[in-house]
Coordinates of C-alpha atoms in Angstrom, one line a residue:
M1203 CA -34.0 -49.2 63.3
T1204 CA -31.9 -51.0 65.4
K1205 CA -28.9 -50.4 67.6
H1206 CA -26.2 -52.3 66.6
G1207 CA -24.0 -54.6 69.0
V1208 CA -20.1 -54.5 69.9
V1209 CA -18.7 -56.4 67.0
L1210 CA -19.4 -55.3 63.0
G1211 CA -19.7 -57.6 61.7
P1212 CA -16.7 -49.5 35.7
E1213 CA -13.8 -51.2 35.5
D1214 CA -15.2 -52.2 32.7
A1215 CA -14.8 -51.9 28.8
V1216 CA -11.8 -49.4 29.3
V1217 CA -10.5 -52.1 31.8
A1218 CA -10.9 -55.0 29.5
A1219 CA -9.0 -52.7 26.9
A1220 CA -6.2 -51.6 29.4
A1221 CA -5.6 -55.5 29.4
A1222 CA -5.2 -56.5 26.1
A1223 CA -3.0 -53.7 25.9
R1224 CA -0.6 -55.4 28.2
H1225 CA 0.2 -57.4 25.2
F1226 CA 1.6 -54.3 22.6
S1227 CA 5.2 -55.0 22.6
F1228 CA 8.0 -52.3 21.4
P1229 CA 10.3 -52.1 19.8
P1230 CA 8.6 -54.8 17.1
P1231 CA 10.1 -57.6 15.8
R1232 CA 12.3 -57.1 12.3
T1233 CA 10.5 -59.2 9.9
G1234 CA 8.1 -60.0 7.0
G1235 CA 4.6 -59.2 6.0
D1236 CA 2.8 -61.3 9.0
S1237 CA 4.7 -59.6 11.0
C1238 CA 4.0 -56.1 9.7
R1239 CA 0.3 -56.5 9.7
K1240 CA 0.6 -58.0 13.3
L1241 CA 2.3 -54.9 14.4
A1242 CA -0.5 -53.0 12.2
A1243 CA -2.9 -54.3 14.4
Q1244 CA -1.2 -53.6 17.6
V1245 CA -0.9 -49.8 16.3
D1246 CA -4.7 -49.7 16.0
L1247 CA -5.2 -51.6 19.1
G1248 CA -3.1 -49.3 21.0
A1249 CA -4.7 -45.8 19.6
A1250 CA -8.3 -47.4 20.5
V1251 CA -6.8 -48.2 23.8
M1252 CA -5.5 -44.3 24.3
V1253 CA -8.7 -43.2 22.3
S1254 CA -11.1 -44.8 25.0
W1255 CA -9.1 -44.1 28.1
L1256 CA -8.8 -40.5 27.2
D1257 CA -12.5 -40.2 26.6
S1258 CA -13.0 -41.7 30.1
M1259 CA -10.7 -39.4 31.8
K1260 CA -12.4 -36.4 30.5
A1261 CA -15.6 -37.9 31.0
S1262 CA -14.2 -37.9 34.6
S1263 CA -13.8 -34.0 34.6
P1264 CA -16.4 -32.0 36.1
R1265 CA -15.3 -29.1 34.0
H1266 CA -16.3 -31.4 31.3
R1267 CA -19.8 -32.0 32.6
L1268 CA -20.5 -28.0 33.4
M1269 CA -19.4 -27.0 29.7
A1270 CA -22.7 -29.1 28.3
P1271 CA -25.6 -27.1 27.8
L1272 CA -28.1 -26.4 30.9
A1273 CA -31.5 -26.6 28.8
G1274 CA -33.5 -28.5 26.5
A1275 CA -32.4 -31.8 26.1
A1276 CA -29.8 -31.7 28.8
D1277 CA -32.7 -30.5 31.6
A1278 CA -34.8 -33.8 30.0
E1279 CA -31.8 -36.3 30.4
H1280 CA -31.4 -34.8 34.2
D1281 CA -35.2 -34.7 35.0
D1282 CA -35.0 -38.6 33.6
W1283 CA -32.0 -39.8 35.7
M1284 CA -33.5 -37.7 39.1
E1285 CA -36.4 -40.2 38.5
R1286 CA -34.5 -43.4 38.5
H1287 CA -32.0 -42.0 40.8
P1288 CA -33.9 -39.8 43.3
S1289 CA -32.9 -37.8 46.1
A1290 CA -32.0 -39.7 48.9
L1291 CA -33.2 -36.5 51.1
D1292 CA -36.4 -35.9 49.2
R1293 CA -37.1 -40.0 49.6
F1294 CA -36.0 -40.3 53.4
D1295 CA -39.2 -41.1 55.0
A1296 CA -39.3 -43.9 52.3
L1297 CA -35.8 -45.0 53.3
A1298 CA -36.5 -44.7 57.1
A1299 CA -40.1 -46.8 56.7
A1300 CA -37.9 -49.4 54.4
A1301 CA -35.2 -49.9 57.1
K1302 CA -37.4 -49.9 60.1
G1303 CA -37.3 -52.7 62.3
K1304 CA -33.6 -53.5 60.8
Q1305 CA -30.5 -53.5 61.5
V1306 CA -28.6 -50.7 59.6
A1307 CA -24.9 -50.3 58.5
V1308 CA -23.6 -47.7 57.0
F1309 CA -20.7 -47.6 54.6
L1310 CA -18.9 -43.9 53.4
D1311 CA -16.7 -43.3 50.7
Y1312 CA -14.7 -40.3 51.9
D1313 CA -13.1 -37.7 49.4
G1314 CA -16.0 -36.5 47.5
T1315 CA -18.3 -38.0 50.0
L1316 CA -17.1 -36.8 53.4
S1317 CA -15.0 -34.2 52.1
P1318 CA -15.0 -31.8 48.9
I1319 CA -13.2 -32.5 45.5
V1320 CA -10.0 -30.5 46.0
E1321 CA -7.1 -30.0 43.5
D1322 CA -4.2 -31.1 46.6
P1323 CA -5.3 -34.5 47.7
D1324 CA -3.5 -33.9 50.8
R1325 CA -5.8 -30.7 51.5
A1326 CA -9.1 -33.0 51.3
V1327 CA -10.1 -32.6 55.1
M1328 CA -13.3 -32.8 56.4
T1329 CA -15.4 -30.3 58.2
D1330 CA -16.2 -30.5 61.8
E1331 CA -19.7 -30.7 61.5
M1332 CA -19.0 -33.8 58.7
R1333 CA -17.2 -35.3 61.4
E1334 CA -20.2 -34.9 64.5
A1335 CA -22.2 -36.5 61.6
V1336 CA -20.2 -39.7 61.1
R1337 CA -20.1 -39.8 64.8
G1338 CA -23.4 -39.6 66.0
V1339 CA -23.9 -42.2 63.0
A1340 CA -21.7 -44.2 64.5
A1341 CA -23.2 -44.3 67.7
R1342 CA -26.2 -45.7 66.9
F1343 CA -25.1 -48.0 63.8
P1344 CA -21.8 -50.4 62.5
T1345 CA -19.9 -47.6 60.4
A1346 CA -16.9 -47.9 58.1
I1347 CA -15.3 -45.6 55.7
V1348 CA -14.5 -47.5 52.3
S1349 CA -11.7 -45.5 50.3
G1350 CA -9.1 -45.7 47.7
R1351 CA -6.7 -44.0 50.0
C1352 CA -4.2 -45.3 52.7
R1353 CA -5.9 -46.3 55.8
D1354 CA -3.7 -44.6 58.1
K1355 CA -4.4 -41.5 56.0
V1356 CA -8.4 -41.4 56.1
F1357 CA -7.9 -42.3 59.9
G1358 CA -5.7 -39.1 60.0
F1359 CA -8.4 -36.8 57.8
V1360 CA -11.4 -38.6 59.9
R1361 CA -10.3 -39.2 63.4
L1362 CA -12.8 -41.1 64.3
A1363 CA -11.5 -44.2 66.7
E1364 CA -15.3 -46.3 66.7
L1365 CA -15.1 -46.7 63.1
Y1366 CA -14.3 -49.5 60.6
Y1367 CA -11.4 -48.4 58.1
A1368 CA -11.5 -49.6 54.9
G1369 CA -8.3 -48.4 52.7
S1370 CA -6.7 -49.1 49.6
H1371 CA -10.1 -50.1 48.0
G1372 CA -10.9 -52.0 50.7
M1373 CA -7.5 -54.3 50.6
D1374 CA -6.6 -53.0 54.4
I1375 CA -9.2 -53.3 56.8
R1376 CA -8.9 -52.3 60.4
G1377 CA -12.0 -52.5 63.0
P1378 CA -12.5 -49.7 65.5
T1379 CA -9.9 -49.1 67.8
A1380 CA -10.0 -47.6 71.5
D1381 CA -6.7 -45.8 71.0
P1382 CA -8.2 -42.2 69.5
N1383 CA -4.2 -41.7 68.3
H1384 CA -4.9 -45.2 66.3
H1385 CA -1.3 -46.3 68.0
G1386 CA -2.5 -49.8 68.8
K1387 CA -0.3 -52.8 68.3
E1388 CA 0.0 -53.3 64.5
G1389 CA -1.8 -56.6 63.2
K1390 CA -3.8 -57.0 66.8
S1391 CA -7.0 -56.1 65.1
V1392 CA -6.6 -55.8 61.3
L1393 CA -9.1 -58.0 59.7
C1394 CA -8.7 -58.0 55.9
Q1395 CA -4.9 -57.6 54.0
P1396 CA -5.7 -59.9 50.7
A1397 CA -2.8 -58.4 49.1
S1398 CA 0.1 -58.4 51.4
E1399 CA 2.4 -60.3 49.0
F1400 CA 2.6 -57.2 46.2
L1401 CA 3.4 -54.8 48.8
P1402 CA 7.4 -55.1 47.4
V1403 CA 6.2 -54.7 43.9
I1404 CA 3.7 -51.4 44.7
E1405 CA 6.5 -50.0 46.3
E1406 CA 8.8 -50.4 43.4
A1407 CA 6.2 -49.2 41.1
Y1408 CA 5.8 -46.1 43.1
G1409 CA 9.1 -45.1 42.7
A1410 CA 9.2 -45.2 38.9
L1411 CA 5.7 -43.6 38.9
V1412 CA 7.6 -40.7 40.9
E1413 CA 10.3 -40.2 38.4
R1414 CA 8.2 -40.6 35.8
M1415 CA 5.9 -37.7 36.3
E1416 CA 8.3 -35.8 38.1
A1417 CA 10.5 -35.4 34.7
S1418 CA 7.9 -35.1 32.2
I1419 CA 4.1 -34.6 33.7
P1420 CA 3.8 -31.1 35.3
G1421 CA 1.1 -30.8 37.8
A1422 CA 0.7 -34.8 38.3
K1423 CA 0.8 -36.3 41.8
V1424 CA 1.5 -40.1 42.7
E1425 CA 0.0 -41.0 46.0
N1426 CA 1.6 -44.1 47.8
N1427 CA -2.2 -45.9 49.4
K1428 CA 0.0 -49.0 50.5
F1429 CA -2.3 -51.3 48.9
C1430 CA -2.6 -49.0 45.3
L1431 CA -1.3 -46.5 43.7
S1432 CA -2.9 -43.0 42.6
V1433 CA -1.7 -40.9 40.1
H1434 CA -3.7 -37.7 39.8
F1435 CA -3.9 -35.5 36.9
R1436 CA -6.5 -32.8 38.7
C1437 CA -3.7 -30.1 38.2
V1438 CA -2.6 -31.4 34.7
E1439 CA -3.2 -29.4 31.1
E1440 CA -5.8 -31.8 29.6
A1441 CA -3.7 -31.4 26.5
A1442 CA -1.1 -33.8 28.8
W1443 CA -3.3 -36.2 29.7
G1444 CA -2.6 -39.1 27.0
A1445 CA 1.5 -38.7 27.6
L1446 CA 0.2 -38.9 31.3
F1447 CA -1.5 -42.1 30.5
E1448 CA 1.5 -43.4 28.4
Q1449 CA 3.9 -42.9 31.0
V1450 CA 1.7 -44.7 33.7
R1451 CA 1.3 -47.4 31.1
A1452 CA 4.5 -47.5 30.1
V1453 CA 5.9 -48.4 33.7
L1454 CA 3.5 -50.8 34.4
K1455 CA 4.3 -52.9 31.0
D1456 CA 7.4 -53.6 34.1
Y1457 CA 4.7 -55.4 36.7
P1458 CA 2.7 -57.7 34.8
G1459 CA 1.0 -58.5 38.6
L1460 CA -0.3 -54.6 38.2
R1461 CA -3.2 -53.5 36.3
L1462 CA -4.8 -50.1 35.9
T1463 CA -8.5 -48.6 36.4
Q1464 CA -9.9 -45.3 37.2
G1465 CA -11.5 -42.6 39.4
R1466 CA -12.5 -39.3 39.7
K1467 CA -9.5 -37.2 37.9
V1468 CA -7.1 -40.2 39.3
L1469 CA -5.7 -43.1 37.6
E1470 CA -5.5 -45.9 39.7
V1471 CA -2.7 -49.0 39.9
R1472 CA -3.9 -52.3 41.8
P1473 CA -3.0 -55.8 42.3
M1474 CA -4.1 -58.4 39.9
I1475 CA -6.8 -59.7 42.3
K1476 CA -10.1 -60.1 42.3
W1477 CA -11.0 -57.3 45.6
D1478 CA -12.9 -54.4 45.5
K1479 CA -14.9 -51.9 47.2
G1480 CA -17.7 -54.9 46.7
K1481 CA -15.5 -57.6 48.1
A1482 CA -14.9 -55.1 50.7
L1483 CA -18.3 -54.5 52.0
E1484 CA -19.1 -58.5 51.6
F1485 CA -16.4 -59.0 54.3
L1486 CA -17.6 -56.4 56.4
L1487 CA -21.3 -57.6 56.3
D1488 CA -20.1 -61.3 57.1
S1489 CA -17.6 -59.9 59.5
L1490 CA -20.5 -58.4 60.9
G1491 CA -22.6 -61.5 61.5
Y1492 CA -24.8 -60.2 58.5
A1493 CA -24.3 -62.0 55.4
E1494 CA -27.2 -64.6 55.6
R1495 CA -29.8 -62.0 57.5
S1496 CA -32.8 -60.8 55.8
D1497 CA -33.1 -58.1 58.7
V1498 CA -30.1 -55.8 57.2
F1499 CA -30.2 -52.8 55.5
P1500 CA -27.0 -51.7 54.1
I1501 CA -27.0 -48.0 53.1
Y1502 CA -23.5 -47.3 50.8
I1503 CA -22.6 -43.5 50.0
G1504 CA -20.0 -43.1 47.1
D1505 CA -19.5 -40.8 44.3
D1506 CA -17.0 -42.6 42.4
R1507 CA -16.7 -45.3 39.7
T1508 CA -15.0 -47.2 42.1
D1509 CA -18.0 -47.1 44.3
E1510 CA -20.2 -49.0 41.8
D1511 CA -19.1 -52.2 42.9
A1512 CA -20.5 -51.8 46.1
F1513 CA -23.7 -50.3 44.9
K1514 CA -24.4 -53.7 42.8
V1515 CA -23.4 -55.7 46.0
L1516 CA -26.5 -54.3 47.5
R1517 CA -28.5 -54.5 43.8
S1518 CA -27.7 -58.2 44.0
R1519 CA -28.5 -58.9 47.5
G1520 CA -32.0 -56.8 47.3
Q1521 CA -31.0 -55.0 50.3
G1522 CA -30.3 -51.8 51.7
A1523 CA -29.6 -48.6 49.7
G1524 CA -26.6 -47.4 47.9
I1525 CA -26.6 -43.4 47.0
L1526 CA -24.5 -42.0 44.6
V1527 CA -23.1 -38.5 45.3
S1528 CA -23.2 -36.5 42.2
K1529 CA -24.5 -33.4 40.6
F1530 CA -24.9 -34.5 37.3
P1531 CA -26.3 -37.5 35.5
K1532 CA -23.8 -40.9 34.5
E1533 CA -24.8 -44.6 34.5
T1534 CA -24.8 -45.9 38.1
S1535 CA -26.2 -49.1 40.2
A1536 CA -27.2 -46.8 42.8
S1537 CA -30.7 -46.3 43.6
F1538 CA -30.4 -42.9 45.1
S1539 CA -28.6 -39.6 44.8
L1540 CA -27.5 -36.9 47.2
R1541 CA -25.7 -33.7 45.2
E1542 CA -22.4 -33.2 47.5
P1543 CA -20.9 -33.7 51.0
A1544 CA -23.4 -31.4 52.1
E1545 CA -26.0 -33.2 51.7
V1546 CA -24.4 -36.3 52.7
R1547 CA -24.1 -34.3 56.0
D1548 CA -27.8 -33.4 56.0
F1549 CA -28.8 -37.2 55.2
L1550 CA -26.9 -38.8 58.5
R1551 CA -28.1 -36.2 60.7
R1552 CA -31.7 -37.3 59.7
L1553 CA -30.7 -41.0 60.0
V1554 CA -29.3 -40.4 63.8
D1555 CA -32.8 -38.1 64.5
A1556 CA -34.8 -40.8 62.8
S1557 CA -33.6 -44.0 64.8
T1558 CA -34.6 -41.9 67.9
T1559 CA -38.1 -41.7 67.1

């Protein structure tokens, strides 16, 4: 492992169904048989989309996973999953050997990775011990936070000026600043904001979503993450999840430039551009001057569906290690796993220790 220099250089079938659903028109045209058949097809599509989204929303719920059997087939499934995605702590020596002599770069999600998932997203604070672990890693390797949160908000949680911050799922990237209060001139060190033209429509959609949620969905919280919006349903009764989805979809019918995706107990509204955490990872590696180098070992740690794009980038490059933070087996392109933020902290500490030996 080498010390770095100054320069740091599944949107799946559910999303496809949601995209198709944008063509559902209401009220229906008042014409003859063909239109009735088309209407029936549209209704069937709408119902299929609803079922698909509700199934996905339930799958993101830890409560549903905890209700699964703890023995027999479930144990066998977990053991098989752990064989394919072993603990990054248990396999740390092998990881360190693979990274030896290479330039390590570290990329970290925030919620569920550096901080626990909590009911109130504004209270997702990281511990001082975690902050010190991240600080130690950043002193030795280029380090970035890649989060769905607004960049300024995640900086307020982490409070480490020596990091790169990629907020809004990587649509707002800024490099390290010497100002610990983050009061540098805006734009001076911003590296990438590919969705700037969407800011007015995102702000308008935010207002519409807040109005809808406050009027009809108790417990829902809409978070403005500047280049994307998050509709949190962690505190919404499960019986109301379908109504919440329909309300969000109703708003998005007026904004064809926005699309709907999903994370852990949250619906995400994003600009209709080809940009995600994987693209952000590629951009950061290129900015570091690492894009064409074979002696680079990127480590990406995340817990969310949105982190899968970054895991896929590492797999396609054949470099580094993707590490999923999860207590439960789930489909992932990550190679390794950690159970919770406490294990992430321990992994980062071992990474620092290994760099000094």
